[in-house]
Short mmCIF file of C-alpha atoms in Angstrom, two decimals:
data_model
loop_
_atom_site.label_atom_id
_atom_site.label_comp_id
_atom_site.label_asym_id
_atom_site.label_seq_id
_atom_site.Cartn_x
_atom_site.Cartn_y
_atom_site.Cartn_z
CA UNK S 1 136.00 122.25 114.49
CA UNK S 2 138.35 119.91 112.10
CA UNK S 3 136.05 117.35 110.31
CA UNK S 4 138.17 116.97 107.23
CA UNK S 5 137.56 114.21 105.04
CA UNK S 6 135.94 112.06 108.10
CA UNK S 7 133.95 108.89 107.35
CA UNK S 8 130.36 108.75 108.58
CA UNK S 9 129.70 105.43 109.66
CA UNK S 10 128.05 105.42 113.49
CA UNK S 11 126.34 107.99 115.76
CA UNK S 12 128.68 106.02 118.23
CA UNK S 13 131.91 108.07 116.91
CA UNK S 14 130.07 111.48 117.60
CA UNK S 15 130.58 113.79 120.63
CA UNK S 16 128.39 116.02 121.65
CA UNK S 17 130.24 119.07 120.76
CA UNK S 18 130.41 117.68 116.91
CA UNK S 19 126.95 116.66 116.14
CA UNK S 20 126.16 120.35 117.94
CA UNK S 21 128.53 121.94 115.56
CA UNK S 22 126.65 119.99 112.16
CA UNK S 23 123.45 120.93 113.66
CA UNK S 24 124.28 124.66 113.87
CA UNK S 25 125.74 124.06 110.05
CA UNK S 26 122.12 122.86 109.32
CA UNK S 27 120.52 126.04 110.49
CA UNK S 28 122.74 128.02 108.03
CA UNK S 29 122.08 125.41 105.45
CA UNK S 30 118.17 126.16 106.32
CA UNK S 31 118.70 129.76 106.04
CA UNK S 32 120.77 129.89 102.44
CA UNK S 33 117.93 127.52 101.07
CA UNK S 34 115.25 130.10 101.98
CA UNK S 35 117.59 132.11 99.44
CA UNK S 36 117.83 129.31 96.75
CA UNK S 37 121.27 127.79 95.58
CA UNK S 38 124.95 128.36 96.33
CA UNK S 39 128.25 127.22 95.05
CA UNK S 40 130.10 125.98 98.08
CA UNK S 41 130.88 122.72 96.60
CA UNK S 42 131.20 123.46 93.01
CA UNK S 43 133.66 121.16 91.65
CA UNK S 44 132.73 118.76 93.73
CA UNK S 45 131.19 115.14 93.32
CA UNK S 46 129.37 112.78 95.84
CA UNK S 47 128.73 109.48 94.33
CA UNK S 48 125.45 107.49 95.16
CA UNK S 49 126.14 103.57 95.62
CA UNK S 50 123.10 102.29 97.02
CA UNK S 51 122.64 98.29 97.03
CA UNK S 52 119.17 99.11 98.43
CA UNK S 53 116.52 100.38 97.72
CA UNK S 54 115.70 104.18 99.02
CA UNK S 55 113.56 106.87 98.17
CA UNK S 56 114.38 109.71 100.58
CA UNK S 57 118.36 109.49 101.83
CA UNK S 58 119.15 108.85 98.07
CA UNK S 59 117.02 112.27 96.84
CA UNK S 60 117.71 114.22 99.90
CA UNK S 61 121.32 113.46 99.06
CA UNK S 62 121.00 114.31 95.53
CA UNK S 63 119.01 117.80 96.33
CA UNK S 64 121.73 118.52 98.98
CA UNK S 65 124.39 118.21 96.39
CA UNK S 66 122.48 119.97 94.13
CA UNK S 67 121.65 123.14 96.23
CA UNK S 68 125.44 123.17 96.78
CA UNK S 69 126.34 123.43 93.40
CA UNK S 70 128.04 120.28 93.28
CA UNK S 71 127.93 117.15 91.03
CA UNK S 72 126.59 113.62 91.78
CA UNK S 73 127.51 109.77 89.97
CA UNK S 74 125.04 107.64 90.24
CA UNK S 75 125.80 103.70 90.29
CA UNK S 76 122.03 103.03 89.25
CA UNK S 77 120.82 99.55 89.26
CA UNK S 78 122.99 96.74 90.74
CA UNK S 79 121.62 94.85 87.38
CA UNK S 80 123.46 97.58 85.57
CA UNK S 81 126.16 97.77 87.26
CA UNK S 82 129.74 95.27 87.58
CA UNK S 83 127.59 94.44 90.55
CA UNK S 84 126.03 91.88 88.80
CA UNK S 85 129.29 90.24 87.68
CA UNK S 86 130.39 89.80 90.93
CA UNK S 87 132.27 92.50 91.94
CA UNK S 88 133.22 92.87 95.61
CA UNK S 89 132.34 95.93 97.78
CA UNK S 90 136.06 96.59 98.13
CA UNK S 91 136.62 96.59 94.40
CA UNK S 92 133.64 99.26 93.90
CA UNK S 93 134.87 101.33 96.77
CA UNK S 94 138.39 101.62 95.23
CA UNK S 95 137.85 102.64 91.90
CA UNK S 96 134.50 104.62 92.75
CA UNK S 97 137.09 106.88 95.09
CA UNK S 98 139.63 107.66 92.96
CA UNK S 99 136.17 109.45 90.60
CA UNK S 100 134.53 111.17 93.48
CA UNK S 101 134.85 113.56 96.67
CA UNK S 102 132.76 111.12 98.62
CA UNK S 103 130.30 108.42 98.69
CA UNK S 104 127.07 107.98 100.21
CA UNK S 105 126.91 104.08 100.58
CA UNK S 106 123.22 102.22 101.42
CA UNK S 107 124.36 98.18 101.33
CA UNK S 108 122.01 95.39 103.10
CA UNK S 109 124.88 94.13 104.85
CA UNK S 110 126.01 95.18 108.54
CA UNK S 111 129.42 96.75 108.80
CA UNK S 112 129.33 97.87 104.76
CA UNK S 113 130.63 101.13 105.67
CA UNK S 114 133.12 100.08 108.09
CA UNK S 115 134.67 97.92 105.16
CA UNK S 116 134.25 100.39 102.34
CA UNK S 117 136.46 102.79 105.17
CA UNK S 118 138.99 100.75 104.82
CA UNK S 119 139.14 100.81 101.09
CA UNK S 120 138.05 104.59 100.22
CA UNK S 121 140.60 107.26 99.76
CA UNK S 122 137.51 109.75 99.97
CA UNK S 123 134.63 110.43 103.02
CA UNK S 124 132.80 107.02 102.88
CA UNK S 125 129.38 108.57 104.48
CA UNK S 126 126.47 105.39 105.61
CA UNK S 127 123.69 105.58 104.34
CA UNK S 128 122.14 103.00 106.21
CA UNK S 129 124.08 99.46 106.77
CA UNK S 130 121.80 96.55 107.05
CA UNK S 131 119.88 96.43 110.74
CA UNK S 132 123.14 98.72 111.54
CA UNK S 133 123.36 102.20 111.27
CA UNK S 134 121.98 105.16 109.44
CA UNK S 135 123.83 108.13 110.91
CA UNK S 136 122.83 110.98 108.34
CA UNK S 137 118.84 109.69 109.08
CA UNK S 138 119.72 110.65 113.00
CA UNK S 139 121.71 113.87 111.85
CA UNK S 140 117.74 115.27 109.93
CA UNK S 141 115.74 113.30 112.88
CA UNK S 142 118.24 115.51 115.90
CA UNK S 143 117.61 118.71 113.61
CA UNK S 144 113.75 118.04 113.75
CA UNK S 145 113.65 117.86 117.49
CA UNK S 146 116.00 120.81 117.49
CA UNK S 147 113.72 122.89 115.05
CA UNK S 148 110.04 121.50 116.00
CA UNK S 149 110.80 120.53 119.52
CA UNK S 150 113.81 120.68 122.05
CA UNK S 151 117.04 118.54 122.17
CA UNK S 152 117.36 119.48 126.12
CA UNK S 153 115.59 117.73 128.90
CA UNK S 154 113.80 115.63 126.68
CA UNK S 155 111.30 112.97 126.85
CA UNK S 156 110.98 110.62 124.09
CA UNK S 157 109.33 107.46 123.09
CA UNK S 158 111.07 105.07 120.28
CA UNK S 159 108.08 103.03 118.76
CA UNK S 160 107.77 99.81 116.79
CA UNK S 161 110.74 97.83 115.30
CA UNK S 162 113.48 98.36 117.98
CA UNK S 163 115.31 95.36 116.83
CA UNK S 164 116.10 95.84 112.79
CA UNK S 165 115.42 99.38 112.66
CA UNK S 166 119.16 100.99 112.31
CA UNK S 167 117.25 104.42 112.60
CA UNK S 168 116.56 104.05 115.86
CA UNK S 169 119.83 102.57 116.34
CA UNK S 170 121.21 105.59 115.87
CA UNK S 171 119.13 107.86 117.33
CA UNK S 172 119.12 106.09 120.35
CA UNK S 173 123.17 106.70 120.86
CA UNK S 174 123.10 110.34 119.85
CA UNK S 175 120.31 111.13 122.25
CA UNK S 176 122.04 109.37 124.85
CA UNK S 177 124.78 112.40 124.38
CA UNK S 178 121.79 114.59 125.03
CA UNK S 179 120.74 112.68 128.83
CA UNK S 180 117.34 112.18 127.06
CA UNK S 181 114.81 110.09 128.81
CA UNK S 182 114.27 107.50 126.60
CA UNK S 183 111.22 104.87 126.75
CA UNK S 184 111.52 102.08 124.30
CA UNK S 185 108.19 101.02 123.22
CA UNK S 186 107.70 97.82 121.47
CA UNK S 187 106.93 93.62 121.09
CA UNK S 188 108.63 91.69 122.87
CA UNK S 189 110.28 90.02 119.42
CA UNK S 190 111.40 93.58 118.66
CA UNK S 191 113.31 94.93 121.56
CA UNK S 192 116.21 96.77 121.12
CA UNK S 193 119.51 94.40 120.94
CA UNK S 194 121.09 93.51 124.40
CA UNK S 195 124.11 95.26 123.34
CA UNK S 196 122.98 98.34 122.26
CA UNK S 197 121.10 98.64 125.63
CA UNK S 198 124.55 97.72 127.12
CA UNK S 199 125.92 100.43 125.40
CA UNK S 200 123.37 103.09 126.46
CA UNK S 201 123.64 102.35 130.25
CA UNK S 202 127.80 102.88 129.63
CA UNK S 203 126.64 106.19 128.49
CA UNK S 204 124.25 107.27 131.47
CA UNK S 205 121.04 107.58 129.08
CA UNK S 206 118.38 107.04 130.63
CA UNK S 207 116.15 104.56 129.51
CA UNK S 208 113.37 102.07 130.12
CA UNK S 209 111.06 99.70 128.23
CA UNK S 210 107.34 99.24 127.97
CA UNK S 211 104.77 97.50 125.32
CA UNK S 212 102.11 99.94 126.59
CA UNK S 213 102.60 102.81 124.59
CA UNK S 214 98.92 104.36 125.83
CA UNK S 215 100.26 105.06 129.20
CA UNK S 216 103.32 106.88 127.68
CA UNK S 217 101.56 109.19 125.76
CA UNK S 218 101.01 111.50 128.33
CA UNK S 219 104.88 112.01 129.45
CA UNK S 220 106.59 112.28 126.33
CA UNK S 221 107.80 115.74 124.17
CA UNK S 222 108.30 113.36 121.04
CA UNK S 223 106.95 110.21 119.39
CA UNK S 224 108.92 108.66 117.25
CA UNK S 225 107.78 105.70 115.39
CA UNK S 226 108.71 103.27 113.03
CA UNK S 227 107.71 101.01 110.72
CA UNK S 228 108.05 97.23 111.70
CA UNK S 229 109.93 96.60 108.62
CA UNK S 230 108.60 93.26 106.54
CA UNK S 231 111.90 92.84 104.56
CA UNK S 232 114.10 92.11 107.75
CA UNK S 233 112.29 89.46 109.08
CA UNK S 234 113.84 85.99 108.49
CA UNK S 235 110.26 84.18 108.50
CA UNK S 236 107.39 85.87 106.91
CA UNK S 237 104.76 84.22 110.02
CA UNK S 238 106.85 86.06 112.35
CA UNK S 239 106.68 89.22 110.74
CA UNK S 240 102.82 88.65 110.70
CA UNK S 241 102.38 88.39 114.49
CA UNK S 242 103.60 91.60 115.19
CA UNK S 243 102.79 94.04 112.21
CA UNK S 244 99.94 96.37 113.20
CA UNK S 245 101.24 95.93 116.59
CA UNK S 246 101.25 100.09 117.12
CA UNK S 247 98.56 102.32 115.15
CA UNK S 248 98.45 106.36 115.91
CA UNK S 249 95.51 107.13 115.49
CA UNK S 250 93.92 110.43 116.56
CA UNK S 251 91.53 108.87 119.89
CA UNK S 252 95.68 108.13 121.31
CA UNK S 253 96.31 111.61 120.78
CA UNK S 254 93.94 112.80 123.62
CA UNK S 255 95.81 113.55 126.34
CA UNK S 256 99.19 114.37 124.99
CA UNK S 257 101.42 117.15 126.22
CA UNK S 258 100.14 120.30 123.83
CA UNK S 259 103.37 120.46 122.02
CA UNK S 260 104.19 117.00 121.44
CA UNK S 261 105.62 116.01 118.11
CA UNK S 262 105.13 112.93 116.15
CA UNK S 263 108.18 112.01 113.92
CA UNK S 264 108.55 108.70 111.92
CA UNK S 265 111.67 108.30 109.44
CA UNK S 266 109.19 107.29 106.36
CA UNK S 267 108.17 105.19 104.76
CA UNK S 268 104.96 104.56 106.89
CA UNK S 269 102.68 101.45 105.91
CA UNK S 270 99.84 100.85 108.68
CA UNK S 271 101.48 103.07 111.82
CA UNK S 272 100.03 106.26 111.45
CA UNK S 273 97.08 107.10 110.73
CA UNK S 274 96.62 109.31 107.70
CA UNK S 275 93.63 111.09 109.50
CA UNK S 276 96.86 112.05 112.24
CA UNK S 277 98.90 114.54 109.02
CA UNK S 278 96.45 117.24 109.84
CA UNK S 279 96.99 117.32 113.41
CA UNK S 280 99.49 119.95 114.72
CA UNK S 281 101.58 116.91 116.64
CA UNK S 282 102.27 115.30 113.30
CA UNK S 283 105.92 116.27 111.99
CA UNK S 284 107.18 113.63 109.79
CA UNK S 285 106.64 115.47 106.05
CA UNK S 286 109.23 118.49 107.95
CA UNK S 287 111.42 116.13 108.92
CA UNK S 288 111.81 114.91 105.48
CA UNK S 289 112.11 118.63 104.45
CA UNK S 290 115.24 118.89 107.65
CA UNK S 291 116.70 115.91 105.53
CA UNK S 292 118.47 118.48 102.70
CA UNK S 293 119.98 121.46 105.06
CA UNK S 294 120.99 118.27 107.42
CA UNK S 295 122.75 116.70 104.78
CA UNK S 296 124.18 120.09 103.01
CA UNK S 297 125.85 121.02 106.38
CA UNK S 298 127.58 117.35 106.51
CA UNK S 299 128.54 117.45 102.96
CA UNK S 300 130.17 121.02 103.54
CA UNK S 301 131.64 119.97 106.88
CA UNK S 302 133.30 117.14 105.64
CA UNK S 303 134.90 118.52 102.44
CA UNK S 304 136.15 120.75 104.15
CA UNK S 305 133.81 124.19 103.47
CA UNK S 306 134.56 126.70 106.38
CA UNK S 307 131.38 129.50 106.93
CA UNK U 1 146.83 55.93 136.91
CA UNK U 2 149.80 58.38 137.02
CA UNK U 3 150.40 60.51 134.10
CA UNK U 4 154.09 59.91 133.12
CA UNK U 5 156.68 63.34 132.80
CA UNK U 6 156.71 64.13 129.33
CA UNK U 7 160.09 64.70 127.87
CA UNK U 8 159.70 67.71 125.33
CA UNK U 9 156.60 69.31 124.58
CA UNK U 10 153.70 71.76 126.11
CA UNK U 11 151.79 71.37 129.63
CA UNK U 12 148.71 73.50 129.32
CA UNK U 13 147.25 73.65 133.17
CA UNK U 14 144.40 75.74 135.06
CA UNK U 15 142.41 75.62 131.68
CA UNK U 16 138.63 76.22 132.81
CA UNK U 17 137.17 73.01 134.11
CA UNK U 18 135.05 70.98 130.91
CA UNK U 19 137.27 72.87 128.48
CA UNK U 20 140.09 70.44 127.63
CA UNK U 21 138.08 69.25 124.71
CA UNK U 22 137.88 72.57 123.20
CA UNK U 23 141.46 72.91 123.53
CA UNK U 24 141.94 70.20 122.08
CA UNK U 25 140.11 71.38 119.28
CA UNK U 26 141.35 75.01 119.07
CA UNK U 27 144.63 72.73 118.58
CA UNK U 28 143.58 70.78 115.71
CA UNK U 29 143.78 67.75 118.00
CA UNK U 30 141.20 64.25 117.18
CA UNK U 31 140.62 61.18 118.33
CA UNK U 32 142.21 60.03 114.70
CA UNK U 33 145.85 62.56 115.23
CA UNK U 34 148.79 60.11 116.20
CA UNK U 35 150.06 63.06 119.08
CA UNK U 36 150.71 61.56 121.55
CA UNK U 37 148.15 63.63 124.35
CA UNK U 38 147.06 63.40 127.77
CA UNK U 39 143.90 65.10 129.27
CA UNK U 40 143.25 65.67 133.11
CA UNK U 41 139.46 66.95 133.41
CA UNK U 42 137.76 68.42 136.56
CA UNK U 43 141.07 68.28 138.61
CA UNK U 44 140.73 69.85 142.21
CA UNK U 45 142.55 72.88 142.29
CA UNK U 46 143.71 75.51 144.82
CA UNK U 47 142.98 78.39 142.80
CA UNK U 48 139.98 77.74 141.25
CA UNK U 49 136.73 75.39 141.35
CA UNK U 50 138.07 72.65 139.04
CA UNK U 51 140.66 72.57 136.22
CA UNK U 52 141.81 70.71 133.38
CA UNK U 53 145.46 69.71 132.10
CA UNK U 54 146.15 68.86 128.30
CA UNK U 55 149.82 67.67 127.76
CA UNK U 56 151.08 67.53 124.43
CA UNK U 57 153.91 66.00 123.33
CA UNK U 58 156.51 66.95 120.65
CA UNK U 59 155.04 70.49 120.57
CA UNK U 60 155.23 73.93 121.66
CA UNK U 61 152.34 75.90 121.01
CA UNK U 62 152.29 79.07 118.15
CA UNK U 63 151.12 82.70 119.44
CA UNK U 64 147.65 82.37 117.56
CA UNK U 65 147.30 78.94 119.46
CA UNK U 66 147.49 80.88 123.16
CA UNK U 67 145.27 83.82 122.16
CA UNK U 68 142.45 81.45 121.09
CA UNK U 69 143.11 79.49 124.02
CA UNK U 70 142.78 82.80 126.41
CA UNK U 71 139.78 83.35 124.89
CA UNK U 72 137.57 80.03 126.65
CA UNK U 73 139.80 79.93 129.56
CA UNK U 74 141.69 83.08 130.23
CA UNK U 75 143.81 81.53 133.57
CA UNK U 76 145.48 78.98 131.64
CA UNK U 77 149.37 78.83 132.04
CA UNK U 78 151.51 77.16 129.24
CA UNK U 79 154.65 75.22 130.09
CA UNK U 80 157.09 74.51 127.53
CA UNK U 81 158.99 71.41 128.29
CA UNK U 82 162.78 70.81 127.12
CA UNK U 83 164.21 67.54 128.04
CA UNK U 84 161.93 67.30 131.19
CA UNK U 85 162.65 70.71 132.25
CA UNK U 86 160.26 73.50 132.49
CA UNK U 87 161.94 75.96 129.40
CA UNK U 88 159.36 78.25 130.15
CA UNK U 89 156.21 78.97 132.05
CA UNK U 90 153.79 81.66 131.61
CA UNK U 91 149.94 82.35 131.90
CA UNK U 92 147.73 83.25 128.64
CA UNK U 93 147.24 86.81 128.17
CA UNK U 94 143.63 87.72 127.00
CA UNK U 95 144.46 90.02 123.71
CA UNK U 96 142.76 93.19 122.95
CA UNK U 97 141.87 92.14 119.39
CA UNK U 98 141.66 89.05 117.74
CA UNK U 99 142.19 88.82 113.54
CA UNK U 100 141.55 85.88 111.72
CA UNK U 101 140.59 83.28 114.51
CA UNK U 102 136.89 83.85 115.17
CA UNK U 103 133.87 83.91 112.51
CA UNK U 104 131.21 86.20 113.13
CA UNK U 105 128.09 84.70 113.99
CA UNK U 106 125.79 87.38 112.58
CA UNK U 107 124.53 85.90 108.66
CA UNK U 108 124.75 89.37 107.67
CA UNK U 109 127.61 90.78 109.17
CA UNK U 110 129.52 92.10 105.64
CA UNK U 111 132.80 89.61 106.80
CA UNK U 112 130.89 86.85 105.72
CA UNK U 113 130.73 87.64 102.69
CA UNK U 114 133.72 86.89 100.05
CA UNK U 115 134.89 90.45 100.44
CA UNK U 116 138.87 91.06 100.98
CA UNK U 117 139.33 91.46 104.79
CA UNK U 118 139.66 89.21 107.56
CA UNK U 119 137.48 88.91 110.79
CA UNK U 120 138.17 91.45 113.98
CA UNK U 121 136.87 91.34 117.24
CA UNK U 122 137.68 93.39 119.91
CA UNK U 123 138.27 91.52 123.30
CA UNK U 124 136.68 92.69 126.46
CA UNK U 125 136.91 91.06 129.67
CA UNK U 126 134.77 89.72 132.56
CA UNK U 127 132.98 87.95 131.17
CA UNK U 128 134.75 87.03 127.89
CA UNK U 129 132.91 89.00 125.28
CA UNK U 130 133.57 89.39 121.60
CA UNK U 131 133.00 92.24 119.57
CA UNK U 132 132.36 92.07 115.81
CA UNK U 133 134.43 95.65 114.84
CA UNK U 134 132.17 95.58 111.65
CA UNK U 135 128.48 94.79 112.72
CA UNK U 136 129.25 95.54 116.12
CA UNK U 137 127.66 91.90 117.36
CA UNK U 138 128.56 90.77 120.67
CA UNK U 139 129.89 87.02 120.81
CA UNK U 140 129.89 85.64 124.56
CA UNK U 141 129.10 82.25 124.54
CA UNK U 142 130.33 79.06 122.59
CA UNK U 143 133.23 80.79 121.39
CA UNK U 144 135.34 77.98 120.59
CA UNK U 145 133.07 76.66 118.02
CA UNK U 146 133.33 79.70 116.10
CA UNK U 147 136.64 79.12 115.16
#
């Protein structure tokens, strides 16, 4: 399958076929990390702009890279950076391409990585756009079902911040090339946009909407939940209504299906309990570990490594 | 009172009843212009429930003009007028993209921002929707105040 040099930008541009062809990359990336390094991208660079903050995409990234054999540039702080003097996006993008193989770009604006695509001579790759996207996040989160669960006849429930939360964005249109049952689970000031719902009915998933997410637990293979993120909410009282609105805790765990995973794309704050890590159901700390080999097999398959 | 022929200039009929104002603005066309400009609102009409007719005189409408005027009322015909005559008559044709003529109304979609690139929408039909090709935002109603 031809990926060459192929921006990144929505889970929307993915068929089935290709996100099944990275996710079989992944298992080999798995595999040659059991072994330690390799040198498949020697030579190589990825460059790091990230306008946000971000702990995990940006290390995971870096440790891909790394485990590849290749070479990173790091833009650093924005305060460091001709960021600060004004620079546009577009500038950055062009003179950041012509010094690297490709970029992993995290920008608080919607639509970042559509523009920097336009400007990039290189693999622009998003690495989360605002309340947008965050493709690479779905790319580790589909590998975790794959690995700790199943991607076929599924039954999941999306929990907590439907409306900002790009992850779930995401994830929602890639399972929707899977015929996943989806249940969206969540206030009613953080439903999932009318459009994206639009979208997903266009694309025969199958989905419906609750705020009861006790009388879902028994039905679902996978839980995934977010957190109802503070920083996207335009007024600080409205953020306050709902936060704390969903808590796993282990009395909801009760009478779940005996392999039922919990996932959550970290960080958490208040949603899960820390008394739930212990319990066989939680899988978020591996699904941070599926973020490297996830991200290895895009790197490789989009400069253009054949295995 | 009975709307004299107009000797050169553009008849735009069947526009969408109650949208003869917006035309008027999508045209750059106040209270204040000296064009001389005659408006027919909530006309009875055979092929729809009510319609409105601008006439404009001394003017023939630009391209960018008719898109933005497909997109509020996309059964609008234009008829150029040349020394009374009907020059030309056609309807608008609802484009698949529009550039340039519509802001985004998402705050933090990246083209409002003073980045190098212009606005695109893609154009779907029935009912009129807008959408943003870089935050993906879906525009469907008051469209011709985002321009």
């Amino acid at each position: 399958m031809k990926f060459g040099r192929r921006h990144i930008i929505s889970m929307k541009d993915f068929t089935r076929d290709e996100i099944d062809f990275i996710l079989g990359r992944a298992i080999k990336m798995e595999d040659l990390l059991k072994n330690g390094t390799s040198d498949l991208l020697k030579g190589k660079i990825l460059a790091l702009l990230f306008y946000e903050p971000s702990t995990r995409t940006r290390m995971s990234f870096e440790a891909a890279m790394l485990r590849l054999g290749g070479d990173l540039l790091n833009l650093g702080s924005k305060e460091a950076s001709s960021i600060a003097k004004g620079e546009t996006l577009a500038d950055t993008i062009r003179v950041i391409s012509t010094y690297s193989d490709a970029i992993v770009l995290r920008h608080p604006s919607e639509g970042s990585a559509r523009l920097a695509s336009e400007f990039s001579s290189v693999p622009i790759i998003n690495g989360g756009d605002g309340a947008g996207h965050h493709p690479t996040q779905t790319l580790l989160d589909l590998y975790t079902i794959k690995r700790e669960s199943h991607l076929e006849n599924l039954d999941i429930a999306i929990v907590g911040d439907l409306k900002y939360g790009r992850t779930v964005h995401s994830l929602a249109y890639a399972l929707s090339r899977y015929g996943a049952n989806i249940t969206l689970v969540s206030p009613p000031q953080l439903t999932m946009p009318e459009q994206i719902k639009a979208d997903l009915k266009i694309r025969g998933a199958q989905v419906s909407e609750t705020e009861n997410l006790e009388e879902i637990m028994g039905d679902i293979d996978v839980l995934y939940v977010t957190r109802i993120q503070k920083e996207r909410f335009p007024d600080p009282t409205e953020y306050k209504k709902v936060a704390g609105a969903y808590k796993i805790t282990p009395n909801l765990l009760e009478n779940v299906r005996q392999d039922m995973i919990i996932m959550h794309p970290l960080p958490r704050v208040y949603e899960i309990d820390s008394s739930v890590d212990n319990s066989p159901h939680a899988k978020y700390f591996e699904q941070s570990f599926y973020g490297v080999p996830a991200r290895m097999a895009l790197l490789t398959i989009i400069l253009g490594v054949e295995m | 009172m009975r709307v004299r022929p107009i000797r050169d200039g553009t008849v735009i009929d069947h526009i969408m009843g109650g949208q003869a104002m917006n035309v008027l603005k999508i045209l750059g066309i106040k209270g204040t212009s000296s064009a001389v400009v005659s408006v027919a609102m909530n006309v009875p009409s055979k092929t729809q429930e009510s319609k409105d007719i601008v006439k404009i005189e001394n003017r023939e409408l630009e391209q960018k003009e008719v898109d933005k005027i497909s997109l509020i009322s996309p059964n609008a015909t234009i008829n150029i007028i040349r020394n009374y005559e009907v020059a030309d008559k056609h309807r608008v044709e609802l484009p698949d993209m529009v550039e340039g003529m519509v802001k985004c109304v998402n705050p933090n979609c990246i083209s409002n921002t003073n980045e190098p690139i212009i606005s695109k929408f893609q154009v779907k039909k029935d009912p009129i929707r807008l959408r943003c090709l870089y935050c993906e935002h879906v525009i469907t109603e008051n469209i011709a105040e985002l321009y």
